[in-house]
Amino acid sequence: MQKTLVTFAVAASLGLGATAAHAATLDDVKAKDYVQCGVTGGVAGFSAPDANNVWTGLEVDFCRAVASAIFNDAEKVRYTPLTSQERFAALSAGEIDILSRTTTWTMSRDTDLGISFVGTMYYDGQGFMVRAADGIASALDLSGAAICIESGTTTELNAADYFAANNLEFNTVVFVDQDEVVKAYEDGRCDVYTTDASALAAERSKFAVPADHIILPEIISKEPLGPVVRQGDDQWFKINRWVYFALLEAEELGVTSANVDEMLGSDNPAIKRLLGVEGDFGTPIGLTKDWAYQVIKLIGNYGESFERNVGTNTDIGLERGLNALWKDGGLQYSAPIR
Ligand SMILES: N[C@@H](CCC(=O)N[C@@H](CS)C(=O)NCC(=O)O)C(=O)O
């Protein structure tokens, strides 16, 4: 016991240990004047750069929302594209402040890797895409088919489970890079492309003739995709978690980027608290009391971000489904801001 205490005291005085090393992310972010956000190499609607290297997407919006809460400036974000395999090490090493990259919240990731999942930006599930001309109607018809998969993902494990459970012959072609996976599928080296259904929709929207490819009806897993931060910095974790909740709470209360200024005069106590008109919910997490006003003004609420990036009026064309608010039959639900 004595030895443990001494060791702890020495480590603490030297500023050692995982917690101490990364304990002040907000201070670091303020000092450098931007949030470093780990993203994909490009998944349309989630995180993708345009021709001018301007990043957009639902996951990009999350990083922009955090920057808005801190700086009142959504542009104060820099992006680090990461492969599936690189992403967690980049977060642990402090190369990024937030990982917001098609990342499924699983128990082993949450408990073994020194990271913490903030919430679920998109409730997804794994699906299969095939060429329409092949006449395949069900994932159960895929025994022995060549399946293109990205390594370092839950995708690999889920597919192995599904094929084993259904006594299907499992034949994969694995790549590190998503572009290689898609190219192999397009070139006919694989019969099937499997990943999160949202990403299948995103990729299909980019094909020359999207209708030549169909997404099979089976969804074989739960893929709650959400932002991740390093473990051991409670303040940073809570900033991220409450930015996520504020996006949802704003939608639930009908506060949008277009009406937020008008809503400052609302009589609704919940809106007053959200916008910092009544009470101060920012100072305890190192922000100003109008942190959520800034987020909504610059990014909009969750529903606005969803529709702008992946909704039915975009090429990706995703329905709200599980990602509707709880009051509309979905799973998105904010703890109360009070
Ligand atoms: N959600 C799964 C899969 C994540 C994943 O990496 N998906 C691919 C397929 S869309 C991706 O985002 N690739 C982008 C890239 O490698 O740049 C996981 O967390 O393991």
mmCIF file of N, CA and C in Angstrom, residues 134-200:
data_model
loop_
_atom_site.group_PDB
_atom_site.id
_atom_site.type_symbol
_atom_site.label_atom_id
_atom_site.label_comp_id
_atom_site.label_asym_id
_atom_site.label_seq_id
_atom_site.Cartn_x
_atom_site.Cartn_y
_atom_site.Cartn_z
ATOM 1 N N ASP A 134 -26.837 -9.886 -61.252
ATOM 2 C CA ASP A 134 -26.539 -11.225 -60.733
ATOM 3 C C ASP A 134 -27.774 -11.938 -60.188
ATOM 4 N N GLY A 135 -28.862 -11.209 -60.064
ATOM 5 C CA GLY A 135 -30.123 -11.844 -59.679
ATOM 6 C C GLY A 135 -30.149 -12.423 -58.273
ATOM 7 N N ILE A 136 -29.345 -11.871 -57.382
ATOM 8 C CA ILE A 136 -29.329 -12.368 -55.996
ATOM 9 C C ILE A 136 -30.388 -11.604 -55.212
ATOM 10 N N ALA A 137 -31.219 -12.354 -54.441
ATOM 11 C CA ALA A 137 -32.317 -11.675 -53.746
ATOM 12 C C ALA A 137 -32.104 -11.614 -52.239
ATOM 13 N N SER A 138 -31.205 -12.459 -51.729
ATOM 14 C CA SER A 138 -31.070 -12.562 -50.267
ATOM 15 C C SER A 138 -29.620 -12.840 -49.895
ATOM 16 N N ALA A 139 -29.225 -12.386 -48.712
ATOM 17 C CA ALA A 139 -27.876 -12.677 -48.221
ATOM 18 C C ALA A 139 -27.677 -14.185 -48.059
ATOM 19 N N LEU A 140 -28.767 -14.904 -47.894
ATOM 20 C CA LEU A 140 -28.657 -16.361 -47.739
ATOM 21 C C LEU A 140 -28.244 -17.042 -49.040
ATOM 22 N N ASP A 141 -28.251 -16.284 -50.149
ATOM 23 C CA ASP A 141 -27.814 -16.830 -51.446
ATOM 24 C C ASP A 141 -26.321 -16.582 -51.683
ATOM 25 N N LEU A 142 -25.603 -16.080 -50.670
ATOM 26 C CA LEU A 142 -24.226 -15.624 -50.909
ATOM 27 C C LEU A 142 -23.160 -16.674 -50.588
ATOM 28 N N SER A 143 -23.543 -17.916 -50.347
ATOM 29 C CA SER A 143 -22.548 -18.938 -50.005
ATOM 30 C C SER A 143 -21.492 -19.039 -51.109
ATOM 31 N N GLY A 144 -20.227 -18.895 -50.719
ATOM 32 C CA GLY A 144 -19.124 -19.037 -51.669
ATOM 33 C C GLY A 144 -18.848 -17.814 -52.511
ATOM 34 N N ALA A 145 -19.705 -16.805 -52.458
ATOM 35 C CA ALA A 145 -19.485 -15.579 -53.254
ATOM 36 C C ALA A 145 -18.264 -14.839 -52.715
ATOM 37 N N ALA A 146 -17.542 -14.144 -53.602
ATOM 38 C CA ALA A 146 -16.371 -13.366 -53.162
ATOM 39 C C ALA A 146 -16.860 -12.057 -52.545
ATOM 40 N N ILE A 147 -16.491 -11.841 -51.285
ATOM 41 C CA ILE A 147 -17.018 -10.691 -50.529
ATOM 42 C C ILE A 147 -15.905 -9.695 -50.235
ATOM 43 N N CYS A 148 -16.062 -8.471 -50.697
ATOM 44 C CA CYS A 148 -15.078 -7.417 -50.422
ATOM 45 C C CYS A 148 -15.358 -6.768 -49.069
ATOM 46 N N ILE A 149 -14.285 -6.664 -48.262
ATOM 47 C CA ILE A 149 -14.413 -6.155 -46.886
ATOM 48 C C ILE A 149 -13.211 -5.274 -46.557
ATOM 49 N N GLU A 150 -13.450 -4.251 -45.716
ATOM 50 C CA GLU A 150 -12.344 -3.424 -45.211
ATOM 51 C C GLU A 150 -11.862 -4.006 -43.874
ATOM 52 N N SER A 151 -10.536 -4.085 -43.718
ATOM 53 C CA SER A 151 -9.994 -4.686 -42.489
ATOM 54 C C SER A 151 -10.060 -3.707 -41.316
ATOM 55 N N GLY A 152 -9.923 -4.256 -40.110
ATOM 56 C CA GLY A 152 -9.937 -3.417 -38.904
ATOM 57 C C GLY A 152 -11.319 -2.914 -38.558
ATOM 58 N N THR A 153 -12.341 -3.630 -39.006
ATOM 59 C CA THR A 153 -13.734 -3.188 -38.816
ATOM 60 C C THR A 153 -14.559 -4.254 -38.106
ATOM 61 N N THR A 154 -15.694 -3.825 -37.598
ATOM 62 C CA THR A 154 -16.671 -4.780 -37.082
ATOM 63 C C THR A 154 -17.254 -5.604 -38.241
ATOM 64 N N THR A 155 -17.180 -5.033 -39.438
ATOM 65 C CA THR A 155 -17.748 -5.671 -40.639
ATOM 66 C C THR A 155 -17.236 -7.102 -40.829
ATOM 67 N N GLU A 156 -15.929 -7.254 -40.648
ATOM 68 C CA GLU A 156 -15.301 -8.563 -40.829
ATOM 69 C C GLU A 156 -15.896 -9.589 -39.865
ATOM 70 N N LEU A 157 -15.993 -9.182 -38.602
ATOM 71 C CA LEU A 157 -16.442 -10.113 -37.560
ATOM 72 C C LEU A 157 -17.913 -10.470 -37.739
ATOM 73 N N ASN A 158 -18.738 -9.461 -38.054
ATOM 74 C CA ASN A 158 -20.171 -9.714 -38.222
ATOM 75 C C ASN A 158 -20.425 -10.675 -39.373
ATOM 76 N N ALA A 159 -19.711 -10.444 -40.474
ATOM 77 C CA ALA A 159 -19.930 -11.286 -41.659
ATOM 78 C C ALA A 159 -19.525 -12.724 -41.342
ATOM 79 N N ALA A 160 -18.402 -12.889 -40.642
ATOM 80 C CA ALA A 160 -17.962 -14.238 -40.277
ATOM 81 C C ALA A 160 -19.023 -14.919 -39.413
ATOM 82 N N ASP A 161 -19.569 -14.181 -38.440
ATOM 83 C CA ASP A 161 -20.623 -14.745 -37.572
ATOM 84 C C ASP A 161 -21.838 -15.157 -38.398
ATOM 85 N N TYR A 162 -22.249 -14.266 -39.296
ATOM 86 C CA TYR A 162 -23.481 -14.496 -40.061
ATOM 87 C C TYR A 162 -23.333 -15.716 -40.970
ATOM 88 N N PHE A 163 -22.181 -15.806 -41.648
ATOM 89 C CA PHE A 163 -21.985 -16.936 -42.550
ATOM 90 C C PHE A 163 -21.888 -18.247 -41.776
ATOM 91 N N ALA A 164 -21.226 -18.220 -40.621
ATOM 92 C CA ALA A 164 -21.121 -19.436 -39.808
ATOM 93 C C ALA A 164 -22.499 -19.842 -39.291
ATOM 94 N N ALA A 165 -23.253 -18.858 -38.793
ATOM 95 C CA ALA A 165 -24.560 -19.171 -38.201
ATOM 96 C C ALA A 165 -25.517 -19.758 -39.242
ATOM 97 N N ASN A 166 -25.330 -19.366 -40.506
ATOM 98 C CA ASN A 166 -26.244 -19.836 -41.554
ATOM 99 C C ASN A 166 -25.639 -20.927 -42.427
ATOM 100 N N ASN A 167 -24.500 -21.487 -41.949
ATOM 101 C CA ASN A 167 -23.819 -22.568 -42.686
ATOM 102 C C ASN A 167 -23.535 -22.206 -44.134
ATOM 103 N N LEU A 168 -23.050 -20.991 -44.333
ATOM 104 C CA LEU A 168 -22.707 -20.538 -45.680
ATOM 105 C C LEU A 168 -21.189 -20.542 -45.812
ATOM 106 N N GLU A 169 -20.707 -20.833 -47.010
ATOM 107 C CA GLU A 169 -19.250 -20.804 -47.238
ATOM 108 C C GLU A 169 -18.793 -19.339 -47.279
ATOM 109 N N PHE A 170 -17.760 -19.027 -46.486
ATOM 110 C CA PHE A 170 -17.320 -17.633 -46.294
ATOM 111 C C PHE A 170 -16.041 -17.411 -47.086
ATOM 112 N N ASN A 171 -16.086 -16.491 -48.045
ATOM 113 C CA ASN A 171 -14.972 -16.301 -48.966
ATOM 114 C C ASN A 171 -14.730 -14.794 -49.123
ATOM 115 N N THR A 172 -13.750 -14.271 -48.358
ATOM 116 C CA THR A 172 -13.571 -12.814 -48.353
ATOM 117 C C THR A 172 -12.332 -12.369 -49.121
ATOM 118 N N VAL A 173 -12.385 -11.126 -49.587
ATOM 119 C CA VAL A 173 -11.232 -10.442 -50.175
ATOM 120 C C VAL A 173 -11.085 -9.168 -49.340
ATOM 121 N N VAL A 174 -9.991 -9.079 -48.547
ATOM 122 C CA VAL A 174 -9.883 -8.020 -47.540
ATOM 123 C C VAL A 174 -8.878 -6.954 -47.983
ATOM 124 N N PHE A 175 -9.264 -5.683 -47.772
ATOM 125 C CA PHE A 175 -8.393 -4.542 -48.115
ATOM 126 C C PHE A 175 -8.300 -3.599 -46.913
ATOM 127 N N VAL A 176 -7.199 -2.845 -46.859
ATOM 128 C CA VAL A 176 -7.019 -1.879 -45.765
ATOM 129 C C VAL A 176 -7.766 -0.583 -46.074
ATOM 130 N N ASP A 177 -7.867 -0.279 -47.339
ATOM 131 C CA ASP A 177 -8.373 1.022 -47.749
ATOM 132 C C ASP A 177 -9.743 0.888 -48.404
ATOM 133 N N GLN A 178 -10.644 1.780 -48.044
ATOM 134 C CA GLN A 178 -11.990 1.701 -48.612
ATOM 135 C C GLN A 178 -12.007 1.856 -50.135
ATOM 136 N N ASP A 179 -11.161 2.748 -50.652
ATOM 137 C CA ASP A 179 -11.147 2.946 -52.101
ATOM 138 C C ASP A 179 -10.808 1.647 -52.828
ATOM 139 N N GLU A 180 -9.893 0.882 -52.205
ATOM 140 C CA GLU A 180 -9.524 -0.408 -52.818
ATOM 141 C C GLU A 180 -10.699 -1.380 -52.788
ATOM 142 N N VAL A 181 -11.445 -1.342 -51.694
ATOM 143 C CA VAL A 181 -12.599 -2.246 -51.577
ATOM 144 C C VAL A 181 -13.594 -1.932 -52.689
ATOM 145 N N VAL A 182 -13.893 -0.646 -52.828
ATOM 146 C CA VAL A 182 -14.908 -0.249 -53.805
ATOM 147 C C VAL A 182 -14.423 -0.545 -55.221
ATOM 148 N N LYS A 183 -13.152 -0.279 -55.466
ATOM 149 C CA LYS A 183 -12.601 -0.528 -56.804
ATOM 150 C C LYS A 183 -12.667 -2.027 -57.136
ATOM 151 N N ALA A 184 -12.322 -2.843 -56.167
ATOM 152 C CA ALA A 184 -12.352 -4.296 -56.397
ATOM 153 C C ALA A 184 -13.772 -4.757 -56.719
ATOM 154 N N TYR A 185 -14.732 -4.193 -56.019
ATOM 155 C CA TYR A 185 -16.130 -4.538 -56.290
ATOM 156 C C TYR A 185 -16.530 -4.050 -57.688
ATOM 157 N N GLU A 186 -16.157 -2.811 -57.992
ATOM 158 C CA GLU A 186 -16.510 -2.248 -59.308
ATOM 159 C C GLU A 186 -15.846 -3.025 -60.441
ATOM 160 N N ASP A 187 -14.602 -3.481 -60.197
ATOM 161 C CA ASP A 187 -13.866 -4.210 -61.231
ATOM 162 C C ASP A 187 -14.316 -5.668 -61.357
ATOM 163 N N GLY A 188 -15.244 -6.067 -60.503
ATOM 164 C CA GLY A 188 -15.748 -7.432 -60.589
ATOM 165 C C GLY A 188 -14.874 -8.457 -59.888
ATOM 166 N N ARG A 189 -13.895 -7.981 -59.087
ATOM 167 C CA ARG A 189 -13.086 -8.945 -58.334
ATOM 168 C C ARG A 189 -13.893 -9.553 -57.187
ATOM 169 N N CYS A 190 -14.953 -8.887 -56.794
ATOM 170 C CA CYS A 190 -15.842 -9.434 -55.764
ATOM 171 C C CYS A 190 -17.263 -9.400 -56.292
ATOM 172 N N ASP A 191 -18.074 -10.296 -55.748
ATOM 173 C CA ASP A 191 -19.497 -10.324 -56.098
ATOM 174 C C ASP A 191 -20.297 -9.451 -55.151
ATOM 175 N N VAL A 192 -19.722 -9.228 -53.965
ATOM 176 C CA VAL A 192 -20.477 -8.591 -52.891
ATOM 177 C C VAL A 192 -19.608 -7.531 -52.218
ATOM 178 N N TYR A 193 -20.226 -6.415 -51.843
ATOM 179 C CA TYR A 193 -19.554 -5.424 -51.009
ATOM 180 C C TYR A 193 -20.366 -5.342 -49.726
ATOM 181 N N THR A 194 -19.714 -5.579 -48.600
ATOM 182 C CA THR A 194 -20.436 -5.484 -47.326
ATOM 183 C C THR A 194 -19.796 -4.456 -46.412
ATOM 184 N N THR A 195 -20.636 -3.614 -45.815
ATOM 185 C CA THR A 195 -20.221 -2.654 -44.790
ATOM 186 C C THR A 195 -21.491 -2.100 -44.157
ATOM 187 N N ASP A 196 -21.351 -1.017 -43.383
ATOM 188 C CA ASP A 196 -22.525 -0.376 -42.796
ATOM 189 C C ASP A 196 -23.477 0.024 -43.928
ATOM 190 N N ALA A 197 -24.773 -0.189 -43.728
ATOM 191 C CA ALA A 197 -25.747 0.082 -44.795
ATOM 192 C C ALA A 197 -25.703 1.546 -45.244
ATOM 193 N N SER A 198 -25.422 2.458 -44.321
ATOM 194 C CA SER A 198 -25.344 3.881 -44.681
ATOM 195 C C SER A 198 -24.220 4.102 -45.689
ATOM 196 N N ALA A 199 -23.095 3.450 -45.466
ATOM 197 C CA ALA A 199 -21.949 3.611 -46.365
ATOM 198 C C ALA A 199 -22.217 2.936 -47.703
ATOM 199 N N LEU A 200 -22.981 1.841 -47.689
ATOM 200 C CA LEU A 200 -23.364 1.226 -48.972
ATOM 201 C C LEU A 200 -24.181 2.226 -49.788
#
